Amino acid sequence: MKKGVLFVISAPSGAGKSSLIEKIRPRFPDMLYSVSCTTRPPRPHEIEGVHYYFLTRDRFQEMIDRGQFLEWKEVHGNRYGTPAPPVMEAIRRGHRMILDIDVQGAAEVFKAFPQAVGIFITAPDLKILEQRLRNRGTDSEASILTRMKNARRELEQAELFAYGIVNDDLNRAAKELSAIIIKESEGSFDRPIQEISR
Ligand code: ADP
Ligand code: 5GP
């Protein structure tokens, strides 16, 4: 039986997590990506059902009430949640899946699935992080300040993750991320993930 692996990737906003994941995607054609729900408005390039499911707060609350999230959190003033069924299905079928979620959500996933592989991505320093958020040009000044304040708290929780990657040069960091995925895909679990996660 194939072994499913959950990769949980977190980073302070602007560290380059999305850029890194985009970069490695072609290398792992069989990799699944959890698509989160959010109450945040879409950025110009974002596509419904690809980057996120963009929901009203009422619809998001309905999903919470129905227990449809594996985890959900309030992040930078908006709600974000991981729909449970695709993750459970990926595990059941022995697929590899990436969850791109915040640190608090990651902590919850590690409790439910202790053998999930945590990868924490940082920018070389906070100044560079702020610069990247500004250069991205997608967030308001207020949102940038919230994200910088939260970054300090998130960095304190880096030890929850098995791996840390400093995203200094995108190509170098992408190689490091690929190497971790390859290493962890090669029989790092003795038993199929679902036997241990119950
Ligand atoms: P996140 O998904 O972690 O919020 P993004 O992938 O959106 O971050 O990256 C934030 C900004 O930084 C983007 O404008 C992106 O192009 C840029 N960026 C990402 N990685 C690097 C890097 N290694 N060097 C310079 N700029 C980067
Ligand atoms: P952004 O608004 O920049 O797309 O994402 C903000 C933060 O929310 C990022 O740290 C991202 O990883 C996180 N996030 C995205 N989806 C989820 C989710 O389903 N659950 C949690 N807990 N965080 C999420």
Short mmCIF file of N, CA, C and O in Angstrom, two decimals, residues 7-99:
data_model
loop_
_atom_site.label_atom_id
_atom_site.label_comp_id
_atom_site.label_asym_id
_atom_site.label_seq_id
_atom_site.Cartn_x
_atom_site.Cartn_y
_atom_site.Cartn_z
N PHE A 7 2.20 17.27 4.02
CA PHE A 7 3.22 18.30 4.24
C PHE A 7 2.49 19.56 4.68
O PHE A 7 1.60 20.04 3.97
N VAL A 8 2.85 20.07 5.84
CA VAL A 8 2.21 21.28 6.35
C VAL A 8 3.23 22.41 6.27
O VAL A 8 4.26 22.38 6.96
N ILE A 9 2.97 23.36 5.38
CA ILE A 9 3.93 24.44 5.14
C ILE A 9 3.36 25.75 5.68
O ILE A 9 2.25 26.15 5.34
N SER A 10 4.12 26.37 6.57
CA SER A 10 3.70 27.65 7.16
C SER A 10 4.83 28.66 7.03
O SER A 10 6.00 28.29 6.88
N ALA A 11 4.45 29.91 7.12
CA ALA A 11 5.44 30.99 7.02
C ALA A 11 4.78 32.29 7.43
O ALA A 11 3.58 32.44 7.22
N PRO A 12 5.54 33.22 7.97
CA PRO A 12 4.98 34.56 8.13
C PRO A 12 4.58 35.08 6.75
O PRO A 12 5.27 34.80 5.76
N SER A 13 3.47 35.79 6.67
CA SER A 13 2.99 36.30 5.39
C SER A 13 4.09 37.11 4.70
O SER A 13 4.71 37.97 5.32
N GLY A 14 4.35 36.83 3.43
CA GLY A 14 5.34 37.57 2.66
C GLY A 14 6.69 36.89 2.60
O GLY A 14 7.59 37.33 1.88
N ALA A 15 6.87 35.79 3.35
CA ALA A 15 8.17 35.09 3.36
C ALA A 15 8.44 34.41 2.02
O ALA A 15 9.59 34.09 1.70
N GLY A 16 7.37 34.15 1.26
CA GLY A 16 7.55 33.56 -0.07
C GLY A 16 7.05 32.13 -0.18
O GLY A 16 7.43 31.39 -1.09
N LYS A 17 6.14 31.78 0.71
CA LYS A 17 5.61 30.41 0.71
C LYS A 17 4.88 30.09 -0.61
O LYS A 17 5.17 29.05 -1.22
N SER A 18 4.01 30.96 -1.06
CA SER A 18 3.27 30.70 -2.31
C SER A 18 4.24 30.61 -3.48
O SER A 18 4.10 29.73 -4.35
N SER A 19 5.23 31.52 -3.53
CA SER A 19 6.20 31.50 -4.63
C SER A 19 6.96 30.18 -4.65
O SER A 19 7.18 29.59 -5.71
N LEU A 20 7.33 29.71 -3.46
CA LEU A 20 8.10 28.45 -3.37
C LEU A 20 7.25 27.26 -3.81
O LEU A 20 7.73 26.40 -4.55
N ILE A 21 6.01 27.25 -3.35
CA ILE A 21 5.13 26.13 -3.70
C ILE A 21 4.90 26.12 -5.21
O ILE A 21 4.96 25.08 -5.86
N GLU A 22 4.65 27.30 -5.79
CA GLU A 22 4.48 27.39 -7.26
C GLU A 22 5.70 26.85 -7.99
O GLU A 22 5.60 26.16 -8.99
N LYS A 23 6.86 27.19 -7.47
CA LYS A 23 8.13 26.81 -8.10
C LYS A 23 8.33 25.29 -8.13
O LYS A 23 8.82 24.74 -9.10
N ILE A 24 7.95 24.62 -7.04
CA ILE A 24 8.21 23.17 -6.98
C ILE A 24 7.08 22.34 -7.62
O ILE A 24 7.26 21.16 -7.88
N ARG A 25 5.94 22.97 -7.88
CA ARG A 25 4.77 22.24 -8.39
C ARG A 25 5.09 21.35 -9.58
O ARG A 25 4.73 20.16 -9.57
N PRO A 26 5.77 21.86 -10.62
CA PRO A 26 6.02 21.01 -11.80
C PRO A 26 6.85 19.77 -11.47
O PRO A 26 6.77 18.77 -12.18
N ARG A 27 7.63 19.85 -10.41
CA ARG A 27 8.50 18.73 -10.06
C ARG A 27 7.73 17.56 -9.44
O ARG A 27 8.20 16.44 -9.42
N PHE A 28 6.56 17.85 -8.89
CA PHE A 28 5.78 16.82 -8.20
C PHE A 28 4.37 16.76 -8.77
O PHE A 28 3.41 17.22 -8.14
N PRO A 29 4.24 16.21 -9.98
CA PRO A 29 2.95 16.25 -10.65
C PRO A 29 1.84 15.49 -9.92
O PRO A 29 0.67 15.79 -10.10
N ASP A 30 2.21 14.53 -9.08
CA ASP A 30 1.18 13.76 -8.37
C ASP A 30 0.78 14.40 -7.04
O ASP A 30 -0.12 13.92 -6.37
N MET A 31 1.44 15.48 -6.68
CA MET A 31 1.17 16.12 -5.37
C MET A 31 -0.22 16.78 -5.37
O MET A 31 -0.59 17.45 -6.34
N LEU A 32 -0.96 16.61 -4.30
CA LEU A 32 -2.26 17.28 -4.16
C LEU A 32 -2.07 18.52 -3.28
O LEU A 32 -1.17 18.55 -2.44
N TYR A 33 -2.93 19.51 -3.50
CA TYR A 33 -2.84 20.75 -2.74
C TYR A 33 -4.20 21.02 -2.10
O TYR A 33 -5.21 21.07 -2.83
N SER A 34 -4.21 21.16 -0.80
CA SER A 34 -5.46 21.47 -0.13
C SER A 34 -5.87 22.90 -0.49
O SER A 34 -5.05 23.82 -0.41
N VAL A 35 -7.10 23.08 -0.95
CA VAL A 35 -7.59 24.43 -1.26
C VAL A 35 -8.42 24.89 -0.06
O VAL A 35 -9.43 24.27 0.28
N SER A 36 -7.96 25.95 0.58
CA SER A 36 -8.62 26.46 1.78
C SER A 36 -9.83 27.32 1.44
O SER A 36 -9.94 27.83 0.32
N CYS A 37 -10.68 27.51 2.42
CA CYS A 37 -11.76 28.49 2.32
C CYS A 37 -11.30 29.75 3.05
O CYS A 37 -10.58 29.65 4.04
N THR A 38 -11.72 30.89 2.57
CA THR A 38 -11.39 32.14 3.27
C THR A 38 -12.49 33.17 3.10
O THR A 38 -13.21 33.16 2.09
N THR A 39 -12.56 34.07 4.11
CA THR A 39 -13.47 35.21 3.99
C THR A 39 -12.72 36.42 3.43
O THR A 39 -13.31 37.49 3.28
N ARG A 40 -11.41 36.27 3.16
CA ARG A 40 -10.64 37.39 2.59
C ARG A 40 -11.08 37.60 1.13
O ARG A 40 -11.31 36.63 0.41
N PRO A 41 -11.14 38.87 0.68
CA PRO A 41 -11.48 39.08 -0.74
C PRO A 41 -10.35 38.57 -1.65
O PRO A 41 -9.18 38.59 -1.25
N PRO A 42 -10.68 38.12 -2.85
CA PRO A 42 -9.64 37.62 -3.75
C PRO A 42 -8.68 38.71 -4.20
O PRO A 42 -9.08 39.86 -4.39
N ARG A 43 -7.39 38.35 -4.36
CA ARG A 43 -6.42 39.26 -4.98
C ARG A 43 -6.63 39.15 -6.49
O ARG A 43 -7.19 38.16 -6.97
N PRO A 44 -6.14 40.16 -7.25
CA PRO A 44 -6.46 40.20 -8.69
C PRO A 44 -6.18 38.91 -9.45
O PRO A 44 -6.97 38.52 -10.29
N HIS A 45 -5.10 38.21 -9.16
CA HIS A 45 -4.76 37.03 -9.96
C HIS A 45 -5.40 35.76 -9.43
O HIS A 45 -5.26 34.69 -10.03
N GLU A 46 -6.10 35.85 -8.30
CA GLU A 46 -6.57 34.62 -7.64
C GLU A 46 -7.86 34.08 -8.25
O GLU A 46 -8.76 34.84 -8.60
N ILE A 47 -7.90 32.75 -8.37
CA ILE A 47 -9.01 32.08 -9.03
C ILE A 47 -9.78 31.24 -8.00
O ILE A 47 -9.17 30.47 -7.24
N GLU A 48 -11.10 31.42 -8.02
CA GLU A 48 -11.99 30.64 -7.13
C GLU A 48 -11.78 29.14 -7.35
O GLU A 48 -11.77 28.66 -8.48
N GLY A 49 -11.55 28.42 -6.25
CA GLY A 49 -11.40 26.97 -6.36
C GLY A 49 -9.98 26.53 -6.69
O GLY A 49 -9.67 25.36 -6.63
N VAL A 50 -9.12 27.49 -7.04
CA VAL A 50 -7.72 27.15 -7.33
C VAL A 50 -6.86 27.66 -6.17
O VAL A 50 -6.16 26.89 -5.52
N HIS A 51 -6.92 28.96 -5.92
CA HIS A 51 -6.14 29.52 -4.82
C HIS A 51 -6.90 29.40 -3.50
O HIS A 51 -6.30 29.09 -2.47
N TYR A 52 -8.16 29.68 -3.52
CA TYR A 52 -9.03 29.57 -2.34
C TYR A 52 -10.47 29.36 -2.83
O TYR A 52 -10.79 29.63 -3.99
N TYR A 53 -11.33 28.96 -1.89
CA TYR A 53 -12.77 29.13 -2.06
C TYR A 53 -13.10 30.40 -1.29
O TYR A 53 -12.88 30.46 -0.07
N PHE A 54 -13.57 31.42 -1.98
CA PHE A 54 -13.84 32.70 -1.33
C PHE A 54 -15.29 32.71 -0.84
O PHE A 54 -16.22 32.64 -1.65
N LEU A 55 -15.46 32.76 0.47
CA LEU A 55 -16.79 32.63 1.07
C LEU A 55 -17.19 33.88 1.83
O LEU A 55 -16.32 34.61 2.33
N THR A 56 -18.49 34.09 1.94
CA THR A 56 -18.99 35.14 2.84
C THR A 56 -18.79 34.63 4.27
O THR A 56 -18.62 33.42 4.49
N ARG A 57 -18.86 35.55 5.22
CA ARG A 57 -18.71 35.12 6.62
C ARG A 57 -19.83 34.18 7.03
O ARG A 57 -19.61 33.24 7.78
N ASP A 58 -21.03 34.42 6.50
CA ASP A 58 -22.18 33.55 6.83
C ASP A 58 -21.95 32.13 6.33
O ASP A 58 -22.19 31.16 7.04
N ARG A 59 -21.48 32.03 5.10
CA ARG A 59 -21.26 30.70 4.52
C ARG A 59 -20.13 29.97 5.27
O ARG A 59 -20.20 28.77 5.51
N PHE A 60 -19.10 30.77 5.64
CA PHE A 60 -17.97 30.18 6.39
C PHE A 60 -18.49 29.64 7.72
O PHE A 60 -18.16 28.52 8.13
N GLN A 61 -19.34 30.45 8.39
CA GLN A 61 -19.90 30.03 9.69
C GLN A 61 -20.72 28.75 9.54
O GLN A 61 -20.67 27.87 10.40
N GLU A 62 -21.44 28.68 8.42
CA GLU A 62 -22.26 27.48 8.16
C GLU A 62 -21.37 26.23 8.09
O GLU A 62 -21.71 25.18 8.64
N MET A 63 -20.21 26.39 7.43
CA MET A 63 -19.29 25.24 7.33
C MET A 63 -18.71 24.86 8.69
O MET A 63 -18.53 23.70 9.00
N ILE A 64 -18.44 25.89 9.52
CA ILE A 64 -17.96 25.60 10.89
C ILE A 64 -19.04 24.80 11.63
O ILE A 64 -18.77 23.76 12.22
N ASP A 65 -20.29 25.31 11.55
CA ASP A 65 -21.40 24.69 12.29
C ASP A 65 -21.61 23.24 11.84
O ASP A 65 -22.02 22.41 12.63
N ARG A 66 -21.33 22.96 10.57
CA ARG A 66 -21.53 21.59 10.07
C ARG A 66 -20.30 20.71 10.28
O ARG A 66 -20.26 19.58 9.79
N GLY A 67 -19.28 21.26 10.92
CA GLY A 67 -18.07 20.48 11.20
C GLY A 67 -17.31 20.10 9.95
O GLY A 67 -16.70 19.03 9.88
N GLN A 68 -17.32 20.99 8.94
CA GLN A 68 -16.70 20.63 7.66
C GLN A 68 -15.22 21.00 7.55
O GLN A 68 -14.59 20.73 6.54
N PHE A 69 -14.69 21.65 8.61
CA PHE A 69 -13.26 22.01 8.56
C PHE A 69 -12.42 21.06 9.40
O PHE A 69 -12.81 20.68 10.50
N LEU A 70 -11.24 20.73 8.87
CA LEU A 70 -10.24 19.99 9.65
C LEU A 70 -9.71 20.92 10.73
O LEU A 70 -9.44 20.54 11.86
N GLU A 71 -9.52 22.17 10.35
CA GLU A 71 -9.15 23.23 11.28
C GLU A 71 -9.55 24.54 10.62
O GLU A 71 -9.64 24.61 9.41
N TRP A 72 -9.81 25.55 11.42
CA TRP A 72 -10.01 26.89 10.88
C TRP A 72 -9.50 27.90 11.89
O TRP A 72 -9.47 27.61 13.09
N LYS A 73 -9.05 29.05 11.39
CA LYS A 73 -8.48 30.07 12.28
C LYS A 73 -8.81 31.46 11.73
O LYS A 73 -9.06 31.62 10.54
N GLU A 74 -8.76 32.41 12.65
CA GLU A 74 -8.85 33.82 12.26
C GLU A 74 -7.40 34.26 12.05
O GLU A 74 -6.59 34.16 12.98
N VAL A 75 -7.04 34.66 10.84
CA VAL A 75 -5.66 35.05 10.54
C VAL A 75 -5.67 36.44 9.91
O VAL A 75 -6.37 36.67 8.92
N HIS A 76 -4.91 37.35 10.46
CA HIS A 76 -4.81 38.73 9.96
C HIS A 76 -6.21 39.34 9.73
O HIS A 76 -6.46 40.01 8.72
N GLY A 77 -7.15 39.01 10.62
CA GLY A 77 -8.48 39.63 10.53
C GLY A 77 -9.48 38.94 9.61
O GLY A 77 -10.60 39.41 9.46
N ASN A 78 -9.08 37.85 8.96
CA ASN A 78 -10.03 37.09 8.15
C ASN A 78 -10.01 35.63 8.59
O ASN A 78 -9.08 35.19 9.25
N ARG A 79 -11.05 34.91 8.19
CA ARG A 79 -11.11 33.50 8.55
C ARG A 79 -10.59 32.63 7.41
O ARG A 79 -10.86 32.92 6.23
N TYR A 80 -9.84 31.61 7.81
CA TYR A 80 -9.29 30.66 6.85
C TYR A 80 -9.52 29.26 7.40
O TYR A 80 -9.32 29.02 8.59
N GLY A 81 -9.92 28.31 6.55
CA GLY A 81 -10.15 26.96 7.03
C GLY A 81 -9.81 25.91 5.99
O GLY A 81 -9.93 26.14 4.78
N THR A 82 -9.37 24.74 6.49
CA THR A 82 -9.03 23.62 5.62
C THR A 82 -10.23 22.68 5.53
O THR A 82 -10.59 22.07 6.55
N PRO A 83 -10.86 22.55 4.36
CA PRO A 83 -11.97 21.59 4.26
C PRO A 83 -11.46 20.18 4.55
O PRO A 83 -10.43 19.76 4.00
N ALA A 84 -12.16 19.48 5.44
CA ALA A 84 -11.69 18.15 5.88
C ALA A 84 -11.76 17.07 4.80
O ALA A 84 -10.80 16.29 4.65
N PRO A 85 -12.86 16.96 4.02
CA PRO A 85 -13.00 15.77 3.16
C PRO A 85 -11.82 15.54 2.19
O PRO A 85 -11.35 14.40 2.10
N PRO A 86 -11.29 16.55 1.48
CA PRO A 86 -10.19 16.26 0.56
C PRO A 86 -8.93 15.74 1.27
O PRO A 86 -8.21 14.90 0.72
N VAL A 87 -8.69 16.22 2.49
CA VAL A 87 -7.50 15.76 3.23
C VAL A 87 -7.69 14.30 3.64
O VAL A 87 -6.79 13.46 3.46
N MET A 88 -8.87 13.98 4.17
CA MET A 88 -9.13 12.61 4.60
C MET A 88 -9.04 11.65 3.40
O MET A 88 -8.50 10.56 3.50
N GLU A 89 -9.56 12.11 2.27
CA GLU A 89 -9.55 11.30 1.05
C GLU A 89 -8.11 11.07 0.57
O GLU A 89 -7.74 9.96 0.19
N ALA A 90 -7.29 12.12 0.61
CA ALA A 90 -5.89 12.01 0.17
C ALA A 90 -5.15 10.99 1.04
O ALA A 90 -4.41 10.14 0.54
N ILE A 91 -5.39 11.08 2.34
CA ILE A 91 -4.74 10.15 3.26
C ILE A 91 -5.21 8.72 2.99
O ILE A 91 -4.41 7.79 2.90
N ARG A 92 -6.53 8.59 2.83
CA ARG A 92 -7.11 7.26 2.61
C ARG A 92 -6.51 6.60 1.36
O ARG A 92 -6.23 5.42 1.32
N ARG A 93 -6.31 7.43 0.33
CA ARG A 93 -5.82 6.89 -0.94
C ARG A 93 -4.29 6.83 -1.01
O ARG A 93 -3.73 6.45 -2.04
N GLY A 94 -3.63 7.29 0.05
CA GLY A 94 -2.16 7.21 0.07
C GLY A 94 -1.47 8.25 -0.80
O GLY A 94 -0.38 8.03 -1.30
N HIS A 95 -2.13 9.43 -0.96
CA HIS A 95 -1.51 10.49 -1.77
C HIS A 95 -0.64 11.41 -0.91
O HIS A 95 -0.80 11.47 0.30
N ARG A 96 0.21 12.16 -1.59
CA ARG A 96 0.94 13.23 -0.91
C ARG A 96 0.14 14.51 -1.07
O ARG A 96 -0.39 14.78 -2.15
N MET A 97 0.06 15.28 -0.01
CA MET A 97 -0.72 16.52 -0.06
C MET A 97 -0.02 17.63 0.70
O MET A 97 0.54 17.40 1.77
N ILE A 98 -0.07 18.84 0.12
CA ILE A 98 0.49 20.02 0.81
C ILE A 98 -0.64 20.86 1.39
O ILE A 98 -1.60 21.18 0.69
N LEU A 99 -0.50 21.21 2.66
CA LEU A 99 -1.40 22.17 3.31
C LEU A 99 -0.60 23.45 3.53
O LEU A 99 0.44 23.41 4.20
#
